[in-house]
Amino acid sequence: MSLRAIIYNQETNNLEILDQLLLPAATKYLKVRGVEDGWKVINKMQVRGAPAIAIVGCLSLVVEIQNEKFESKKQLRQEVEGKLNYLVSSRPTAVNMKSAAEELIELANQLSKDEAVSLEDMKTKFLTTIRQMLEKDIADNTAIGDNGAKEILSLVSGDSPVRIITHCNTGSLATAGYGTALGVIRSLNTMKRLEHVYCTETRPYNQGARLTAYELIHEKIPATLICDSMVAALMKTRNISAVVVGADRVAANGDTANKIGTYQIAVVAKYHRVPFFVAAPFTSIDAKISSGEHIVIEERPDREMTHVGEHRIAAKGIQCWNPAFDVTPASLIAGIITEKGVFKPEQLKEALSTITN
Ligand SMILES: CSC[C@H]1O[C@H](OP(=O)(O)O)[C@H](O)[C@@H]1O
């Protein structure tokens, strides 16, 4: 059983998140009582990961309004629209919360206009749609894992095991469960075709050292932690089969925003002829932007660079630049692994126009 970033109980209307700022030293769940709590735990990165952000944000709305009485469908629609747009502001780069908000606002508009739908039915349908995000994400991730594992194994001869590099955290701590890129690694491990995983520590928030290593050790998956600066030397000295990373926002041409450091890994992988894959659900693809230049890159506080916990590691007064993400051009990406299949970047536009979520 992989770790759970999100615990939601419909009967008790209870939502809790695993405080990832405390991992791996402490395992503490925080109660999310409504949208304000949801915004804060996402913005502070107590919960993070594109899919998990959307799920926690939307579930925070469910716990807030489930027991609330509304005067009319119009009032319900206005309230959910305002709160969903507020949740989108918690972190700008990952598209999942924005896409979920747009779809839920559209649903609320349709239900509000449909005279055959009562206020109670509208609320029930709205809340049920959000609750279904949890199970759908897990199902999507399992499909991503299996699709990605098959794609990578198709690149190697015989039944030899593979060696994978991954960056940041894309596992059960970034999703509702199983993970995206880490889901591919889990599927390879289940197929007994995974020789070793190399996970980068992923400065400055250390998602790799603190979270991915934690997940891999928890499941006894053979892994080695490396510094972000070691990727090129590793590719030069070890026979790496593939790189698999996650995504926060994939543009329609396949350009991908992901954790800072992803772009340089892709450049090094190109030089060493190591296939570089992005693993993400369709909910992470933003069909409304044509290329990566339109993706807003979140910049985070200097303190995330100058301190580890309460311990200062950088000279007081030094200026910092702390972009949380960078954009990898489609030209460096061998394939985008989704729950619907694996697509070359140049196939994505066609896939988006023919496949629905
Ligand atoms: C499946 S998670 C995708 C993505 O989210 C992470 O960013 P953050 O930890 O800042 O939320 C990282 O970029 C992962 O690859």
XYZ file of C-alpha atoms and ligand atoms in Angstrom:
372
model
C 0.000 0.000 0.000
C 1.631 3.279 -1.069
C 1.598 6.317 1.195
C -1.517 8.495 1.247
C -1.155 12.255 0.787
C -4.912 12.786 1.061
C -7.488 11.227 3.417
C -11.140 12.070 2.705
C -14.203 10.622 4.450
C -17.568 11.493 2.908
C -19.659 10.224 5.839
C -17.851 12.418 8.369
C -17.124 15.153 5.787
C -13.516 15.027 6.941
C -10.489 15.998 4.802
C -6.901 15.618 5.983
C -3.563 16.028 4.195
C -0.164 14.608 5.083
C 2.023 17.616 5.956
C 4.837 17.079 3.456
C 6.956 19.859 4.932
C 7.612 17.542 7.898
C 8.546 14.430 5.870
C 10.512 12.257 6.243
C 11.189 13.157 9.884
C 7.556 13.242 11.007
C 4.253 11.855 9.735
C 1.513 14.336 10.659
C -1.911 14.780 9.080
C -3.516 18.230 9.010
C -7.290 18.801 8.956
C -8.563 20.881 6.020
C -11.834 22.471 7.168
C -12.622 24.513 4.076
C -11.337 26.572 1.143
C -9.157 28.905 3.222
C -7.347 25.929 4.753
C -7.122 24.362 1.302
C -5.542 27.465 -0.192
C -3.002 27.695 2.635
C -1.819 24.053 2.638
C -1.380 24.214 -1.155
C 0.393 27.591 -1.161
C 2.732 26.528 1.673
C 3.398 23.246 -0.176
C 2.264 21.159 2.772
C 0.524 19.303 -0.008
C 1.965 19.596 -3.517
C 2.037 17.873 -6.849
C -0.172 18.959 -9.733
C -2.916 16.316 -9.363
C -2.921 16.455 -5.555
C -3.261 20.259 -5.642
C -6.435 19.997 -7.730
C -7.918 17.209 -5.634
C -7.236 18.866 -2.264
C -8.405 22.244 -3.549
C -11.688 20.864 -4.856
C -12.300 18.635 -1.823
C -11.720 21.637 0.459
C -14.732 23.198 -1.301
C -16.762 20.032 -0.725
C -16.111 19.992 3.027
C -16.943 23.686 3.194
C -20.297 23.630 1.407
C -21.573 20.095 2.062
C -23.586 21.138 5.126
C -24.253 24.715 3.943
C -27.811 25.788 3.063
C -28.290 27.808 -0.133
C -31.226 30.033 -1.008
C -31.083 29.292 -4.742
C -29.150 27.575 -7.517
C -27.839 30.999 -8.526
C -26.412 31.558 -5.036
C -24.776 28.114 -5.091
C -23.295 28.778 -8.543
C -21.938 32.176 -7.510
C -20.375 30.757 -4.337
C -18.617 27.814 -5.987
C -17.364 30.007 -8.844
C -15.788 32.518 -6.484
C -14.182 29.876 -4.278
C -12.826 27.813 -7.153
C -11.206 30.878 -8.732
C -9.686 31.701 -5.343
C -8.216 28.198 -5.092
C -6.624 28.565 -8.551
C -4.586 31.488 -7.148
C -2.847 29.237 -4.591
C -0.173 28.122 -7.128
C -0.052 29.380 -10.750
C 1.972 26.867 -12.750
C 0.233 23.493 -12.412
C -2.813 23.505 -14.682
C -4.816 20.821 -12.879
C -6.524 23.132 -10.353
C -7.329 25.666 -13.105
C -8.762 22.988 -15.409
C -10.797 21.449 -12.608
C -12.145 24.857 -11.626
C -13.159 25.656 -15.217
C -14.924 22.317 -15.645
C -16.736 22.582 -12.295
C -17.831 26.177 -12.969
C -19.172 25.062 -16.350
C -21.020 22.192 -14.624
C -22.499 24.593 -12.069
C -23.615 26.929 -14.866
C -25.302 24.083 -16.754
C -27.051 22.739 -13.653
C -28.114 26.230 -12.618
C -29.739 26.880 -16.017
C -31.426 23.471 -16.243
C -34.942 24.017 -14.877
C -35.398 20.257 -14.494
C -32.638 20.235 -11.852
C -33.553 21.157 -8.285
C -31.206 23.034 -5.937
C -30.624 19.836 -3.950
C -29.929 17.818 -7.099
C -27.493 20.490 -8.318
C -25.575 20.404 -5.053
C -25.503 16.592 -4.966
C -24.317 16.330 -8.576
C -21.674 19.011 -8.005
C -20.245 17.411 -4.852
C -20.323 13.898 -6.354
C -18.358 15.063 -9.392
C -15.577 16.359 -7.156
C -15.493 13.250 -4.984
C -14.999 11.126 -8.111
C -11.683 12.921 -8.772
C -9.941 10.774 -6.159
C -10.697 7.380 -7.675
C -10.255 8.700 -11.234
C -6.771 9.975 -10.427
C -5.692 6.611 -9.026
C -7.102 4.814 -12.075
C -5.370 7.293 -14.407
C -2.057 6.840 -12.612
C -2.207 3.041 -12.787
C -2.820 3.302 -16.525
C 0.027 5.830 -16.867
C 2.313 3.477 -14.972
C 1.524 0.482 -17.159
C 1.613 2.479 -20.427
C 4.952 4.003 -19.497
C 6.504 0.722 -18.398
C 5.525 -0.965 -21.670
C 6.907 1.953 -23.686
C 10.260 1.897 -21.917
C 10.541 -1.900 -22.129
C 9.862 -1.672 -25.864
C 13.141 0.241 -26.152
C 15.332 -2.446 -24.595
C 16.349 -5.788 -26.062
C 15.179 -9.061 -24.572
C 13.878 -9.113 -21.021
C 16.740 -7.203 -19.447
C 15.887 -4.967 -16.474
C 16.095 -1.184 -16.776
C 17.735 1.683 -14.931
C 15.697 4.876 -14.570
C 16.430 8.445 -13.518
C 13.570 10.478 -12.071
C 13.346 14.033 -10.737
C 11.285 15.603 -7.953
C 8.345 13.683 -6.498
C 5.620 12.308 -8.697
C 4.359 9.481 -6.536
C 1.563 8.867 -4.067
C 2.622 12.082 -2.306
C 1.903 14.140 -5.437
C -1.352 12.483 -6.443
C -4.313 10.567 -5.013
C -2.136 7.462 -5.181
C 0.343 5.350 -7.236
C 1.833 8.403 -8.979
C 2.706 9.432 -12.495
C 6.436 9.081 -13.263
C 6.814 7.161 -10.036
C 3.806 5.141 -11.185
C 5.839 4.080 -14.224
C 8.620 3.038 -11.856
C 6.130 1.119 -9.682
C 4.792 -0.707 -12.744
C 8.304 -1.603 -13.915
C 9.038 -2.913 -10.423
C 5.826 -4.967 -10.378
C 6.793 -6.415 -13.767
C 10.169 -7.332 -12.210
C 11.924 -5.361 -14.937
C 13.329 -2.566 -12.775
C 17.012 -2.911 -11.936
C 17.481 0.468 -10.225
C 16.059 3.956 -9.800
C 18.205 7.060 -9.423
C 16.228 9.870 -7.806
C 17.570 13.403 -7.682
C 17.361 15.270 -4.389
C 15.642 18.167 -6.227
C 16.850 21.316 -4.567
C 15.691 23.561 -3.003
C 12.504 21.923 -1.600
C 14.149 18.463 -1.782
C 11.114 16.572 -3.029
C 13.438 13.785 -4.185
C 15.495 13.368 -1.022
C 12.564 13.849 1.345
C 9.599 12.419 -0.552
C 10.599 10.169 -3.470
C 13.319 8.422 -1.463
C 10.738 8.000 1.329
C 8.256 6.339 -1.057
C 10.905 4.094 -2.646
C 12.290 2.932 0.715
C 8.711 2.407 1.991
C 8.108 -0.028 -0.876
C 11.607 -1.521 -0.945
C 12.223 -0.407 -4.528
C 15.996 -0.452 -5.317
C 17.085 3.167 -5.502
C 19.986 5.568 -5.113
C 19.724 9.236 -4.203
C 21.878 11.607 -6.262
C 22.432 15.340 -6.175
C 20.883 17.302 -9.041
C 24.445 18.107 -10.201
C 25.299 14.400 -10.629
C 22.927 13.565 -13.494
C 25.450 14.115 -16.292
C 28.194 12.086 -14.571
C 25.689 9.290 -13.900
C 24.617 9.139 -17.543
C 28.263 9.139 -18.620
C 29.247 6.271 -16.316
C 26.071 4.134 -16.038
C 23.895 2.638 -18.743
C 20.694 4.566 -18.005
C 17.677 3.191 -19.889
C 15.423 6.248 -19.638
C 14.508 9.372 -17.721
C 10.878 9.668 -16.542
C 9.626 12.875 -14.935
C 6.231 14.370 -14.130
C 4.575 17.527 -15.393
C 2.773 20.537 -14.012
C 1.546 21.813 -17.329
C 2.009 20.365 -20.819
C 1.329 22.778 -23.691
C -0.473 21.618 -26.826
C 2.836 21.235 -28.690
C 4.312 19.077 -25.921
C 6.505 21.731 -24.245
C 6.391 20.798 -20.562
C 6.667 22.799 -17.349
C 8.003 20.690 -14.525
C 10.125 21.050 -11.416
C 13.172 23.281 -11.793
C 16.109 21.212 -13.019
C 14.005 19.130 -15.423
C 15.147 21.121 -18.460
C 18.838 20.579 -17.776
C 18.259 16.849 -17.247
C 16.541 16.750 -20.659
C 19.489 18.551 -22.290
C 21.984 16.113 -20.736
C 19.789 13.162 -21.714
C 19.788 14.369 -25.323
C 23.591 14.580 -25.291
C 23.873 11.044 -23.876
C 21.097 9.649 -26.118
C 18.973 8.623 -23.121
C 15.241 8.717 -23.951
C 13.456 11.392 -21.878
C 9.793 10.837 -21.004
C 7.140 12.978 -19.354
C 4.415 11.115 -17.453
C 1.189 13.008 -16.811
C -2.593 12.565 -16.862
C -4.611 14.384 -19.503
C -5.705 16.747 -16.717
C -2.123 18.141 -16.774
C -2.305 19.009 -20.463
C -3.346 22.584 -21.256
C -4.798 22.477 -24.768
C -5.472 26.229 -24.530
C -1.802 27.194 -24.802
C 0.142 26.517 -27.976
C 3.617 26.325 -26.461
C 5.608 26.497 -23.235
C 6.343 30.217 -23.549
C 2.803 30.896 -22.319
C 3.277 28.968 -19.053
C 3.535 31.156 -15.922
C 6.499 30.026 -13.801
C 5.952 30.360 -10.055
C 8.770 31.957 -8.094
C 9.075 30.854 -4.494
C 10.492 32.561 -1.352
C 14.283 32.975 -1.005
C 14.114 31.163 2.335
C 13.484 27.876 0.537
C 17.037 28.271 -0.860
C 18.831 29.952 2.035
C 17.587 27.571 4.752
C 17.053 23.877 5.315
C 14.368 23.904 7.949
C 15.521 26.463 10.530
C 19.203 26.091 9.577
C 20.692 28.854 7.368
C 22.940 27.464 4.619
C 23.440 30.582 2.480
C 25.223 33.823 3.363
C 22.845 36.380 4.870
C 21.986 39.080 2.347
C 22.727 37.097 -0.834
C 20.167 37.658 -3.571
C 18.292 34.545 -4.752
C 16.423 33.460 -7.850
C 14.011 30.640 -7.009
C 11.815 29.622 -9.965
C 9.888 26.500 -8.909
C 9.664 25.179 -12.485
C 11.288 25.317 -15.887
C 10.043 24.445 -19.364
C 11.451 21.522 -21.354
C 10.945 21.990 -25.114
C 9.067 19.247 -26.948
C 12.183 18.628 -29.084
C 13.878 17.044 -26.045
C 10.928 14.804 -25.138
C 10.744 11.249 -26.567
C 7.182 10.666 -25.416
C 4.391 11.938 -23.229
C 3.021 9.038 -21.194
C -0.655 9.418 -20.354
C -3.535 7.206 -19.209
C -4.770 7.237 -22.827
C -1.488 6.066 -24.280
C 2.007 7.346 -25.088
C 2.248 10.200 -27.571
C 5.131 11.855 -29.320
C 4.894 15.635 -28.788
C 3.944 16.149 -32.425
C 1.003 13.733 -31.974
C -0.423 15.574 -28.981
C -2.598 18.122 -30.786
C -4.345 15.347 -32.731
C -4.763 13.274 -29.572
C -6.268 16.235 -27.735
C -8.781 16.809 -30.504
C -9.886 13.184 -30.690
C -9.667 11.990 -27.075
C -11.823 13.383 -24.247
C -10.996 13.143 -20.561
C 2.538 14.341 -10.420
S 3.215 15.765 -9.681
C 3.786 16.718 -10.971
C 4.826 17.737 -10.587
O 4.503 18.565 -9.413
C 5.723 18.816 -8.677
O 5.892 20.172 -8.337
P 5.643 20.667 -6.791
O 6.344 19.691 -5.910
O 6.239 22.074 -6.758
O 4.154 20.672 -6.638
C 6.816 18.414 -9.635
O 7.038 19.406 -10.637
C 6.181 17.174 -10.238
O 6.876 16.672 -11.337
